[in-house]
CSV table of C-alpha atoms and ligand atoms in Angstrom, one decimal:
chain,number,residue,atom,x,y,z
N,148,UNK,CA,-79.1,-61.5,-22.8
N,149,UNK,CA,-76.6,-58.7,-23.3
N,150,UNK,CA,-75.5,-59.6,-27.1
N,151,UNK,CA,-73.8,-56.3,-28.0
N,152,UNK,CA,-74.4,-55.5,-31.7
N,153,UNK,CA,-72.3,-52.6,-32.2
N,154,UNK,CA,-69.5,-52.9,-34.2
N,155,UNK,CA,-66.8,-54.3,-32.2
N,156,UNK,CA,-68.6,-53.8,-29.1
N,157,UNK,CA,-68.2,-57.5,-26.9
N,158,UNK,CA,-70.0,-58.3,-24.0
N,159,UNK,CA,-69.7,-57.0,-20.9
N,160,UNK,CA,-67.2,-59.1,-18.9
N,161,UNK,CA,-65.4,-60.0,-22.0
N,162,UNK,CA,-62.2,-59.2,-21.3
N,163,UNK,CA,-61.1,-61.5,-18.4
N,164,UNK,CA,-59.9,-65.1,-19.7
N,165,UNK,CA,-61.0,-64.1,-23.3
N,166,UNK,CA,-57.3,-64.1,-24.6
N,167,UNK,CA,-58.2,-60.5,-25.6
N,168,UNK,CA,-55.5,-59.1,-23.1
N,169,UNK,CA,-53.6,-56.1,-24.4
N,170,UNK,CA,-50.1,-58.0,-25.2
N,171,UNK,CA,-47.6,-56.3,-22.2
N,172,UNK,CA,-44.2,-56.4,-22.9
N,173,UNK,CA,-43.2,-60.2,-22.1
N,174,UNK,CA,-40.3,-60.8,-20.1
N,175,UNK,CA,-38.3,-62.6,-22.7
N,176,UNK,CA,-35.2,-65.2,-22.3
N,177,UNK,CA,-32.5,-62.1,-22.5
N,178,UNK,CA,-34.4,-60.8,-19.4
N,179,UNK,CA,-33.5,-64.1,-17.2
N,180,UNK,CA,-30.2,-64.0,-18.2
N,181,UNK,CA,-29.1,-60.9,-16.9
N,182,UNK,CA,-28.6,-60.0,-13.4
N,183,UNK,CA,-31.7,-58.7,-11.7
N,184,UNK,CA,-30.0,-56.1,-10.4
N,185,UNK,CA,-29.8,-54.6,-14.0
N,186,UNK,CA,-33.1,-53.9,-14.1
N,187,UNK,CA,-33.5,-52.7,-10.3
N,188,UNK,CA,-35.2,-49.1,-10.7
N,189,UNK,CA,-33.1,-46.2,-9.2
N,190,UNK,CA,-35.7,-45.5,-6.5
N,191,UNK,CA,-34.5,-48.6,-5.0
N,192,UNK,CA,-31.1,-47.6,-4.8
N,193,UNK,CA,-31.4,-44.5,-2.7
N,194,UNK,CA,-33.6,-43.7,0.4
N,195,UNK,CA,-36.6,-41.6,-0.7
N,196,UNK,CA,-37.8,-37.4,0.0
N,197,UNK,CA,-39.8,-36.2,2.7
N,198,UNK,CA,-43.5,-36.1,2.5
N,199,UNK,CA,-45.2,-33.5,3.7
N,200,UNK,CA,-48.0,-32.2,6.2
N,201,UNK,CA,-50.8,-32.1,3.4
N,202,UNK,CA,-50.6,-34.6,0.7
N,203,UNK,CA,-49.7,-33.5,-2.7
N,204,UNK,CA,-51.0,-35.2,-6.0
N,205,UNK,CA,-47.4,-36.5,-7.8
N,206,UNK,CA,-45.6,-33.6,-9.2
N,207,UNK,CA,-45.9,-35.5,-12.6
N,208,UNK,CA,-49.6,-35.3,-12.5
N,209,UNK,CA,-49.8,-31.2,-12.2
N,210,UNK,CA,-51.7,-30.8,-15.9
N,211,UNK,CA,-54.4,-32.1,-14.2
N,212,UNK,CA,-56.4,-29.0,-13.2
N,213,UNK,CA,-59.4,-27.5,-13.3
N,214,UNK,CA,-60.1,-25.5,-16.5
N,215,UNK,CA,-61.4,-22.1,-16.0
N,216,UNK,CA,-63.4,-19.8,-17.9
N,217,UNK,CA,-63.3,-16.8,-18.5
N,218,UNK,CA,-59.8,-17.2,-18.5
N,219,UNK,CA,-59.2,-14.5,-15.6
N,220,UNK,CA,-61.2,-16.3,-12.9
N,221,UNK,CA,-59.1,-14.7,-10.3
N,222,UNK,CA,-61.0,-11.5,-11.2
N,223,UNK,CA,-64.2,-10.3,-9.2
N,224,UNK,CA,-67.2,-11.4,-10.7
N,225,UNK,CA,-68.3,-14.6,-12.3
N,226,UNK,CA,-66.3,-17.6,-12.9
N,227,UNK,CA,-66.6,-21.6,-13.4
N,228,UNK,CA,-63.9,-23.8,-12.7
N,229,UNK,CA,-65.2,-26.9,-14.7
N,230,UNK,CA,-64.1,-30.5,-13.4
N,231,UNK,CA,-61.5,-32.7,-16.1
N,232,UNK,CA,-64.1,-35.2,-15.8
N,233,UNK,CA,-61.9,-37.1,-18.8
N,234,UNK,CA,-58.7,-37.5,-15.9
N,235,UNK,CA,-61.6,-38.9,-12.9
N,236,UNK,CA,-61.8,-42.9,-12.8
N,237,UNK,CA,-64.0,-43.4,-10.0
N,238,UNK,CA,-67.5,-41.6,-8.5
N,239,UNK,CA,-65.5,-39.2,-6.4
N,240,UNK,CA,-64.2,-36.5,-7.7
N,241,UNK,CA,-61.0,-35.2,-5.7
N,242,UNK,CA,-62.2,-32.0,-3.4
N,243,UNK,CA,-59.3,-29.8,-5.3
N,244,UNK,CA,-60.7,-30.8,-8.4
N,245,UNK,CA,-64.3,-30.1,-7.8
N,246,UNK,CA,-66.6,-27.5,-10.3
N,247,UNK,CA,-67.2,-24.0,-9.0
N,248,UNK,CA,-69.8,-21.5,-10.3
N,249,UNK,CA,-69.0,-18.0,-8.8
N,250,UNK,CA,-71.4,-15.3,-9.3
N,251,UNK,CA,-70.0,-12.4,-7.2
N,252,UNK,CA,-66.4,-14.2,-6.4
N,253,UNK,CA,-65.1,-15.8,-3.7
N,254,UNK,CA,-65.7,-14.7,-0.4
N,255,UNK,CA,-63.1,-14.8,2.6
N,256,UNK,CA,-65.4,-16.3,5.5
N,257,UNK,CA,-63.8,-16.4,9.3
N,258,UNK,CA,-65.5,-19.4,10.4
N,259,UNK,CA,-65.3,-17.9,14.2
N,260,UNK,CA,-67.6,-15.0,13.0
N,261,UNK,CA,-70.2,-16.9,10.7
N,262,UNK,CA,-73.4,-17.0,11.5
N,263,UNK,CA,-76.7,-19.1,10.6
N,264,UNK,CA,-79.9,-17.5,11.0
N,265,UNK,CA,-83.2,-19.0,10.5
N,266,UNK,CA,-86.4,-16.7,10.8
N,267,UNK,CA,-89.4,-15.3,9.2
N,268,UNK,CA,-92.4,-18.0,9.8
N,269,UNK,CA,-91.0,-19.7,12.4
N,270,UNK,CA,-92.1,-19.9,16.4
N,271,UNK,CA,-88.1,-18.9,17.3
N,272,UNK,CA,-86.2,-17.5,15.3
N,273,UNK,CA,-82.5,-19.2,16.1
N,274,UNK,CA,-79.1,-18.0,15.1
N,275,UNK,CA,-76.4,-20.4,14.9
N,276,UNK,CA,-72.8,-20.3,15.3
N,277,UNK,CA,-70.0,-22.7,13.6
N,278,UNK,CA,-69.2,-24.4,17.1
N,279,UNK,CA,-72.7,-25.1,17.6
N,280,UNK,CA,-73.4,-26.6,14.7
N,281,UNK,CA,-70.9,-28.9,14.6
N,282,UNK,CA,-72.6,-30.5,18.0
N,283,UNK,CA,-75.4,-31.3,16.0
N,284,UNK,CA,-76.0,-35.4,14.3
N,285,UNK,CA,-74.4,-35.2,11.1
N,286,UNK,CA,-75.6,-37.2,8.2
N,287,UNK,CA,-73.0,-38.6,5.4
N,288,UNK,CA,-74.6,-38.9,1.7
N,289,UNK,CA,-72.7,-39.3,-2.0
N,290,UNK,CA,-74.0,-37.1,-4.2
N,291,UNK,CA,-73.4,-35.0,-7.8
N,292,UNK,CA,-74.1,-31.6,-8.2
N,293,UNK,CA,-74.3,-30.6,-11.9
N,294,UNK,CA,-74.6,-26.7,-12.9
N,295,UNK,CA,-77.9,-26.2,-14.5
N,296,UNK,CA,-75.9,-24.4,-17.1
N,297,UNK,CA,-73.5,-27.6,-17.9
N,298,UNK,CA,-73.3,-28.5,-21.3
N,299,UNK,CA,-74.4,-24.8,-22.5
N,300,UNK,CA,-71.9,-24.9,-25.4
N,301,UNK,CA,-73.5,-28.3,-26.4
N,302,UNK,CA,-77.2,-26.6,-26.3
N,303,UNK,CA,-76.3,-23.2,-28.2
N,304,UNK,CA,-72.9,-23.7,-30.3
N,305,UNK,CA,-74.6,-24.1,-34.1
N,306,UNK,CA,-71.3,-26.7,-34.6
N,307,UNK,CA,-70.1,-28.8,-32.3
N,308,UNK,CA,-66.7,-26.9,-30.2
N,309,UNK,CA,-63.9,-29.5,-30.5
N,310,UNK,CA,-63.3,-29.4,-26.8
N,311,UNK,CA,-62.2,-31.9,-23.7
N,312,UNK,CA,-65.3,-33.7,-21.8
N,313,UNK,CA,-64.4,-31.2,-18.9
N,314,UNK,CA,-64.6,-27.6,-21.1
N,315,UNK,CA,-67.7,-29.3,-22.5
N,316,UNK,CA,-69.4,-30.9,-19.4
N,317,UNK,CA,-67.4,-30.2,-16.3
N,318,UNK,CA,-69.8,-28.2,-14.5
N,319,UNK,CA,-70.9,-32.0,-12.6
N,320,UNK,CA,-68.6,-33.3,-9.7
N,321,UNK,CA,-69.6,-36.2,-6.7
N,322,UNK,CA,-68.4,-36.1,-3.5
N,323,UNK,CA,-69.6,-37.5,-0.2
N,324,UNK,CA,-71.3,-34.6,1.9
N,325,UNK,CA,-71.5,-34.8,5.5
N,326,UNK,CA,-73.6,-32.3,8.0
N,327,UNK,CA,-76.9,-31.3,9.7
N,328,UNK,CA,-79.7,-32.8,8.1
N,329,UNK,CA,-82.0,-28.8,7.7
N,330,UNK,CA,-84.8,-30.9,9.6
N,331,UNK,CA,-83.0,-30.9,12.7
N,332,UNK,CA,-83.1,-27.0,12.5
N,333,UNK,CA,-86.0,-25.9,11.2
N,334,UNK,CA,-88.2,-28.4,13.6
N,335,UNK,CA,-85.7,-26.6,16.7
N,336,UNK,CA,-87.3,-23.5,15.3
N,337,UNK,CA,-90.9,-24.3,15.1
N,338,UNK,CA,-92.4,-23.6,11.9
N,339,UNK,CA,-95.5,-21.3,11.6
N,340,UNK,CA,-98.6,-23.1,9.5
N,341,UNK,CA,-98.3,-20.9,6.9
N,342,UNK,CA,-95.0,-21.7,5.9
N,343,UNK,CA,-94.5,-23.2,3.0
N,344,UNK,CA,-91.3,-21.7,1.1
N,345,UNK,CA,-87.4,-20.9,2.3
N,346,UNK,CA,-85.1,-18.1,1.0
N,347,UNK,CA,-82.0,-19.4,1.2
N,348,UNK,CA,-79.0,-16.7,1.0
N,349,UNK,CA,-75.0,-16.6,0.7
N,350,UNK,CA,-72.7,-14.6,2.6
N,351,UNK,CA,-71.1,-13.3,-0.6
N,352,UNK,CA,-70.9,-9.8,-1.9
N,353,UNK,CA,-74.6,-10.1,-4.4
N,354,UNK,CA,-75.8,-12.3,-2.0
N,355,UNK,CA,-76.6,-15.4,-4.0
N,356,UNK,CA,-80.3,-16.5,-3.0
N,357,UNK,CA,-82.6,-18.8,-3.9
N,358,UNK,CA,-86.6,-19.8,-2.9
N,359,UNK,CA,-87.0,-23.6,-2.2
N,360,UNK,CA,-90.1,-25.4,-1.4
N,361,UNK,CA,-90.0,-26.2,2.4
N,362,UNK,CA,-91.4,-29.7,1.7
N,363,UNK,CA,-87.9,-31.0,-0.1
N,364,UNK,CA,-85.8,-29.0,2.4
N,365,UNK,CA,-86.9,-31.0,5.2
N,366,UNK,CA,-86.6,-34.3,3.5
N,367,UNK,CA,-83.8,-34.1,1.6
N,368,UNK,CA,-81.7,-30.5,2.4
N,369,UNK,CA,-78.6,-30.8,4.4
N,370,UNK,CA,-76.4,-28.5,6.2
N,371,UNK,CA,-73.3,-28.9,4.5
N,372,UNK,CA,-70.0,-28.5,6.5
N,373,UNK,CA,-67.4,-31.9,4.8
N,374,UNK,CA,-67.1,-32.4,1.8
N,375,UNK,CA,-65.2,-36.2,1.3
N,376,UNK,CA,-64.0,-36.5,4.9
N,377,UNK,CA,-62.6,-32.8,5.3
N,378,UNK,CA,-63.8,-29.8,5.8
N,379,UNK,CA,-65.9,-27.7,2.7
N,380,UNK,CA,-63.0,-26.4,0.5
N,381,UNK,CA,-63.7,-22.3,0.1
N,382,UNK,CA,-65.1,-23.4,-3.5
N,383,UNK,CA,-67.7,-24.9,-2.0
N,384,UNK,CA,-68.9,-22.8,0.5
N,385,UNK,CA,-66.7,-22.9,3.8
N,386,UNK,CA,-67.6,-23.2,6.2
N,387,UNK,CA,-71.3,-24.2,5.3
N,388,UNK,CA,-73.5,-24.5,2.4
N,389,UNK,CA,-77.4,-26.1,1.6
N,390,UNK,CA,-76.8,-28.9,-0.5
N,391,UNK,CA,-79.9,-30.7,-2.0
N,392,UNK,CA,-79.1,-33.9,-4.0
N,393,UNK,CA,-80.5,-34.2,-7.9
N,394,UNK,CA,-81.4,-30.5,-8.1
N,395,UNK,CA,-79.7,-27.8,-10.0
N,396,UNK,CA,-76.3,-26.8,-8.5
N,397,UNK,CA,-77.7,-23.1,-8.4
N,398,UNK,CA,-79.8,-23.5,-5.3
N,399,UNK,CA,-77.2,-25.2,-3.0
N,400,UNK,CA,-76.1,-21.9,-1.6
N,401,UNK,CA,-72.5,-21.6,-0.5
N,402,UNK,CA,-71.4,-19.4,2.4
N,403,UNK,CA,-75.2,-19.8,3.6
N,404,UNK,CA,-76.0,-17.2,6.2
N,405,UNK,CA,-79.9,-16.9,6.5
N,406,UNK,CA,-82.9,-19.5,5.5
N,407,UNK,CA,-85.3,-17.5,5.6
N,408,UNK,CA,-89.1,-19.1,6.0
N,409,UNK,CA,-92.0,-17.6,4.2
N,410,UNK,CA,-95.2,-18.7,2.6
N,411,UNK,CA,-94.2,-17.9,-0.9
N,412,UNK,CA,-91.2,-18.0,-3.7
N,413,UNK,CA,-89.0,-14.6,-3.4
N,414,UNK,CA,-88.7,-14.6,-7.3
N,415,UNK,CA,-84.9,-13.4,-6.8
N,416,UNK,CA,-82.5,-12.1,-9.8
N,417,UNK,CA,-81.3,-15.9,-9.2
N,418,UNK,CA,-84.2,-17.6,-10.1
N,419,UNK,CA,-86.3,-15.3,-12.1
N,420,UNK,CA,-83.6,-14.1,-14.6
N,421,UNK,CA,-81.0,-16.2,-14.7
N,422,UNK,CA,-81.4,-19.8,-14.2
N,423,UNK,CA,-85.4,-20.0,-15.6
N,424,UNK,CA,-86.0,-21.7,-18.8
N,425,UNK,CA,-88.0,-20.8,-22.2
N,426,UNK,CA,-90.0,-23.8,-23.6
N,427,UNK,CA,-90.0,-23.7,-27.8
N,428,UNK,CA,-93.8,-23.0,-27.1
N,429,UNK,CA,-92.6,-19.6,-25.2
N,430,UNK,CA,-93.7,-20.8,-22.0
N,431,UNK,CA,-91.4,-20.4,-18.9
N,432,UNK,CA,-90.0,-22.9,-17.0
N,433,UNK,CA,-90.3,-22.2,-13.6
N,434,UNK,CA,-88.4,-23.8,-10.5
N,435,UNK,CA,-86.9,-26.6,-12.7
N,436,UNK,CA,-85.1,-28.1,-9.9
N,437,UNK,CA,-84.1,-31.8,-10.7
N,438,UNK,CA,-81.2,-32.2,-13.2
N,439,UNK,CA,-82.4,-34.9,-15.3
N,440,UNK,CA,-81.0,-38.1,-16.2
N,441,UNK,CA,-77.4,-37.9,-18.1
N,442,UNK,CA,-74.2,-39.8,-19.4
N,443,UNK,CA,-70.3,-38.9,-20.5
N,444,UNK,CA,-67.7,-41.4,-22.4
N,445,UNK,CA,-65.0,-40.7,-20.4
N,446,UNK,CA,-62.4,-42.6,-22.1
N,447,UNK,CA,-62.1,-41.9,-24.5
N,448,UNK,CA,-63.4,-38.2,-25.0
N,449,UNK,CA,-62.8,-35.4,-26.9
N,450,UNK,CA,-58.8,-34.2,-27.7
N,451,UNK,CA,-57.5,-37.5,-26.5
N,452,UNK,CA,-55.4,-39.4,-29.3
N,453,UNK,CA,-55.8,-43.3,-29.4
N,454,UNK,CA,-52.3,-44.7,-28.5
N,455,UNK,CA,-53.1,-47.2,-31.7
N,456,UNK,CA,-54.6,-47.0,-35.1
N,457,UNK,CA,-57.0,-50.4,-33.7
N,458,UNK,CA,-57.1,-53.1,-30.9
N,459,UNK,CA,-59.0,-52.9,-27.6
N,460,UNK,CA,-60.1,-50.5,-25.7
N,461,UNK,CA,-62.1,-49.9,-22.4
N,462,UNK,CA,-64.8,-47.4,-23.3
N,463,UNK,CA,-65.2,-45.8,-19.6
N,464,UNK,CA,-67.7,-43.1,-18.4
N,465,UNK,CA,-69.9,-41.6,-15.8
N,466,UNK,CA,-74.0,-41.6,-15.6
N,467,UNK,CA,-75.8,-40.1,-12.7
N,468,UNK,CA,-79.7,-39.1,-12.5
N,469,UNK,CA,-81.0,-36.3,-10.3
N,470,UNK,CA,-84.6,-38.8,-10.1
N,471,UNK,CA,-82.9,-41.4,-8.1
N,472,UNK,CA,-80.4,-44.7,-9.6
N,473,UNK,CA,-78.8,-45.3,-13.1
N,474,UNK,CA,-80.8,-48.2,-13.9
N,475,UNK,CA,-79.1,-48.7,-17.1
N,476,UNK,CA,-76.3,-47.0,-19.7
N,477,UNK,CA,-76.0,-48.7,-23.5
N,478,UNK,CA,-73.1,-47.7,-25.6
N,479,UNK,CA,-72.9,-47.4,-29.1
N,480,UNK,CA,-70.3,-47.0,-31.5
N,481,UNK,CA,-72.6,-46.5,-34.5
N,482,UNK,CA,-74.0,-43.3,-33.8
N,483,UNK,CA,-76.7,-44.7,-32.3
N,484,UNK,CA,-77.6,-47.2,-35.2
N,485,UNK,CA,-77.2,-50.2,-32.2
N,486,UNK,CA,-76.6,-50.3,-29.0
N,487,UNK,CA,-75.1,-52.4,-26.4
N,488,UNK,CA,-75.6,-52.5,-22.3
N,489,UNK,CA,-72.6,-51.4,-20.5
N,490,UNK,CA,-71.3,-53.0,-16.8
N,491,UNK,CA,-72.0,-50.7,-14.4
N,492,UNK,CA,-69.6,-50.6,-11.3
N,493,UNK,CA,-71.0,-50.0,-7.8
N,494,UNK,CA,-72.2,-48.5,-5.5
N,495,UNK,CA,-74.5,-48.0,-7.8
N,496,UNK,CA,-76.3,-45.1,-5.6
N,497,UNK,CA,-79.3,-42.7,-5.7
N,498,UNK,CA,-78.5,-39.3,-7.3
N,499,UNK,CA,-74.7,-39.9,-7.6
N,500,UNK,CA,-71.7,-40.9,-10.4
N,501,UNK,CA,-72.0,-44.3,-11.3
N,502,UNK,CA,-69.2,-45.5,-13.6
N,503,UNK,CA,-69.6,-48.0,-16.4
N,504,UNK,CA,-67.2,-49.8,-18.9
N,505,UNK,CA,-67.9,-51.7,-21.7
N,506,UNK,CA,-65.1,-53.5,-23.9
N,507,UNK,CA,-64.7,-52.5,-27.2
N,508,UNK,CA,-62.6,-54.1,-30.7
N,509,UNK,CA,-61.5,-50.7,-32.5
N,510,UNK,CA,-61.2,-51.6,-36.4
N,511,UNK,CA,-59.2,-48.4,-36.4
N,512,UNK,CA,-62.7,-47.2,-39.3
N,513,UNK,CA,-63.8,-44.2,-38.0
N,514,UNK,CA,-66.2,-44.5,-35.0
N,515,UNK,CA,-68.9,-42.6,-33.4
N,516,UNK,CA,-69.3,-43.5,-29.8
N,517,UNK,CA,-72.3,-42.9,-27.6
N,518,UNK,CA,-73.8,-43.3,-24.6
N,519,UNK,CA,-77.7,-43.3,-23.1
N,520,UNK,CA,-78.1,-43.6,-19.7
N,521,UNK,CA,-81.8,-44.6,-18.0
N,522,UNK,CA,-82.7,-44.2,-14.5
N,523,UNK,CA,-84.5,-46.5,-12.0
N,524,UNK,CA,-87.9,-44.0,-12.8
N,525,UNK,CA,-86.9,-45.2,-16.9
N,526,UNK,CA,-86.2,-41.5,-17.7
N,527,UNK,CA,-83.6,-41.9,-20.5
N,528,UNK,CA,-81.4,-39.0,-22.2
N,529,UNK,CA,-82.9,-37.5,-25.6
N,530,UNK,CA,-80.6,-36.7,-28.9
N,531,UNK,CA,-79.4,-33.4,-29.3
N,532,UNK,CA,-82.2,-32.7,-31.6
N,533,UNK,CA,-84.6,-33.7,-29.5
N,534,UNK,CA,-83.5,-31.8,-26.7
N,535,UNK,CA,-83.5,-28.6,-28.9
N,536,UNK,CA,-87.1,-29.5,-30.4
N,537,UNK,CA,-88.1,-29.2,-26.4
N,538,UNK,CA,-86.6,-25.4,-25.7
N,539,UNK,CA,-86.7,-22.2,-27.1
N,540,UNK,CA,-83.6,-21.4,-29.4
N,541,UNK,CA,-81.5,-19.8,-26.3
N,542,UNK,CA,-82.2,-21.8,-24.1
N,543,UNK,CA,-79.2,-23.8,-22.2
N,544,UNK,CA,-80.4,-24.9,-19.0
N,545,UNK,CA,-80.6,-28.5,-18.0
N,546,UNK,CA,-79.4,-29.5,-21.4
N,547,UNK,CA,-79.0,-33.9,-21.0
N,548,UNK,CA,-78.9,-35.1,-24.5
N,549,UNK,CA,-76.3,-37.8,-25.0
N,550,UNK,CA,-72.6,-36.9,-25.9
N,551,UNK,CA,-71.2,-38.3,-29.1
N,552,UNK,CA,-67.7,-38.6,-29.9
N,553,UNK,CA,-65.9,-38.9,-33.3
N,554,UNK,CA,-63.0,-41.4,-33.2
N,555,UNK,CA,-61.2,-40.6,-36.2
N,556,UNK,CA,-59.0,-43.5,-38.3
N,557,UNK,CA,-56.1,-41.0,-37.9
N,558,UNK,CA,-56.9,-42.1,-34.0
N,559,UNK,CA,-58.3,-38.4,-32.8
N,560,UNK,CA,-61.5,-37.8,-30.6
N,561,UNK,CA,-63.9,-34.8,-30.9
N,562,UNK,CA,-67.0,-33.6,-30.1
N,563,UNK,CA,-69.7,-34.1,-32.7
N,564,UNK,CA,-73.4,-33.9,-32.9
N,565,UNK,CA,-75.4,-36.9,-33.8
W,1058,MTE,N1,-73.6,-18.0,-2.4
W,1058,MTE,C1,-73.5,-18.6,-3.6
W,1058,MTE,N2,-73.9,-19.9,-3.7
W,1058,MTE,C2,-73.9,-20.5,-4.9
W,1058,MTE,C3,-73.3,-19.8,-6.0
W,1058,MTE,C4,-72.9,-18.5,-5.9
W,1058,MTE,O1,-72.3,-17.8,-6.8
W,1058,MTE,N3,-72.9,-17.9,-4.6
W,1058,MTE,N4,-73.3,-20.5,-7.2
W,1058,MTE,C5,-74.3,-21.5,-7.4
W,1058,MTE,C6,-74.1,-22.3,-8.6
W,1058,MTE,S1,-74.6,-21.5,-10.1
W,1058,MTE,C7,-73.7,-23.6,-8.6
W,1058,MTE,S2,-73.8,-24.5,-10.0
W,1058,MTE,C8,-73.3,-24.2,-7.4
W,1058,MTE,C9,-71.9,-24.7,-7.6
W,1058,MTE,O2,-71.3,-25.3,-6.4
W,1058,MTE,P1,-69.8,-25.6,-6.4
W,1058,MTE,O3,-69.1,-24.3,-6.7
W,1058,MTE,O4,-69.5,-26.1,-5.0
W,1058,MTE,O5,-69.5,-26.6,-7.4
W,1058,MTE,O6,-73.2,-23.3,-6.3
W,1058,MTE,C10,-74.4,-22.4,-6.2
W,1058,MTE,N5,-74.3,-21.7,-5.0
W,1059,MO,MO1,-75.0,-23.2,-11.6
């Protein structure tokens, strides 16, 4: 039985029928008596503008944007554009508004001169172009990709950085991916007994490259050339990337020019500087490539205001598992003292955004909301301290301990540790 015990937390489907509705403005007597045309908006008076060859969000919605750090991304060199993960309502995450991690900046690819090549243990080595590919059976699959590095202010900041969900956690966007399932390719090029590992390298000035186990490539590693119906915006990798679902964003190469097959990792500065992680023990982490199981409170999150001191409110989020399904997300508004079982909304699909509600009674006392996602393998998120108790002091990586906000009487949200 889902009995919330919260404080002010109500079950699940609560708010239909329940008399709880937020009161609307009611369309009182004074309202009949005028003439209709009184209230006829001005839109209706006039024909409207011209649209236009590519659409446009609405000009009144243009703070929505990706927030960069540093703050002069257009410069060579590193750069993340995080996702406002605190303006998406849904599992799909608008292409424009999608994370990027740059490490050597963004390259200008001419799709007529790119090239795939795929060699080293293989019977023929193959080279492909963009035209031929695109002949190829294409596979469509929903899917996050999370930074292995999202959250790092969370995992090293010694007080919690009053921030918005996306400058805290916006490395982590879901789109639907479409393209060549890597099976397809490699099996065209015949691999050699011995090979057991795949280089996979970007087109961009540093050349971005990563070692994968050949085993996961061919079951889950795709070819990447749409992202949510179009094309692969240049932030993602046009005109092709790897994508592998549920592991760190890192070794989805964009701009992918060469997989190369060999029987061993190639330790690159990728994986064996950056991107490996220290244990509290000192031991290293090696190849962690799933992104573990993890949940934001959306609505509402950190620098949003509450529109009033008290009353309802939707508490809204994302959860998404790099194992497989959210099985379950409880929300708290205790600080974790109890906990109640949020709806989730489907599709409820394997290593992708799933969004859950729950319906809350603010007594306008200062709140501190929660949420604790578990996956259909039961992996659940740890607390912050438990999460530090696990890695070495700088460590940052893969950092999934639940989010807590601080809803303030005054009505203000911010990040805080519990
Ligand atoms: N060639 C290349 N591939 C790359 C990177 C890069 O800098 N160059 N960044 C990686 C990192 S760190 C991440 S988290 C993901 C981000 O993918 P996105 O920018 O499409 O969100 O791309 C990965 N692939
Ligand atoms: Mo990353």
């Amino acid at each position: 039985m889902n009995v919330p015990t919260g404080r002010g937390l109500l079950p699940r489907r609560s708010f239909l029928g329940s008399g709880l509705a937020l009161s609307a403005a009611s369309l009182g007597p004074a309202v009949y008596a005028a003439p209709l045309a009184a209230r006829m908006p001005d839109s209706m008076k006039t024909l409207g503008g011209a649209d236009q060859a590519y659409g446009q969000p609405a000009a009144h919605e243009q703070a929505v944007l990706r927030v960069a750090h540093p703050t002069a991304p257009q410069t060579a060199g590193f750069a993340i554009w995080r996702t406002p993960l605190q303006q998406q309502r849904g599992i799909i995450t608008p292409s424009g508004l999608h994370f990027s991690v740059h490490h050597n900046g963004l390259p200008d690819i001419a799709p007529q001169r790119h090239e795939l090549m795929i060699h080293g243990l293989v019977k023929r080595p193959l080279r492909f172009d963009l035209e031929r590919l695109m002949r190829y059976p294409m596979v469509s699959r929903i899917h996050f990709l999370e930074c292995a590095g999202n959250s790092a202010a969370n995992a090293l900041s010694p007080t919690a950085r009053n921030e918005t969900l996306g400058d805290l956690a916006g490395e982590v966007s879901c789109s639907e991916w479409t393209g060549v399932p890597l099976s397809y390719l490699f099996n065209e090029a015949g691999l050699q007994n011995s090979a057991k590992w795949v280089v996979a390298e970007g087109a961009d000035g540093g050349s971005h490259a990563r070692s994968l186990p050949l085993s996961a490539l061919l079951k889950d590693g795709m070819l990447a050339l749409y992202q949510n119906g179009e094309r692969l915006r240049p932030s993602q990798g046009y005109p092709m990337r790897l994508f592998m679902p549920g592991w760190e964003g890192n070794v989805s190469v964009k701009w992918l020019h060469r997989l190369e097959v060999t029987d061993q990792p190639a330790y690159t500065k990728d994986e064996s500087g950056l991107y490996t992680q220290i244990l509290s023990n000192g031991q290293i982490e090696r190849f962690a490539f799933h992104m573990d199981v993890k949940s934001v409170i959306t609505h509402p999150s950190g620098l949003q205001t509450m529109p009033e001191p008290k009353g309802f409110y939707e508490i809204a989020g994302l959860a998404w598992s790099g194992h497989g399904r959210i099985a379950k997300v409880e929300v708290s508004t205790d600080g974790g003292a109890s906990w109640a079982q949020a709806q989730l909304h489907g599709p409820v699909l394997d290593r992708a955004f799933t969004r859950f509600t729950l319906p809350w009674q603010w007594d306008g006392k200062k709140a501190t909301l929660m949420s604790r996602a578990t996956d259909e393998l039961g992996r659940s998120q740890p607390t912050r301290a438990d999460w530090k108790r696990r890695y070495a002091m700088q460590s940052f990586h893969h950092y999934n301990a639940m989010q807590a906000w601080r809803v303030g009487s005054d009505g203000r949200v911010e990040n805080v540790y519990a």
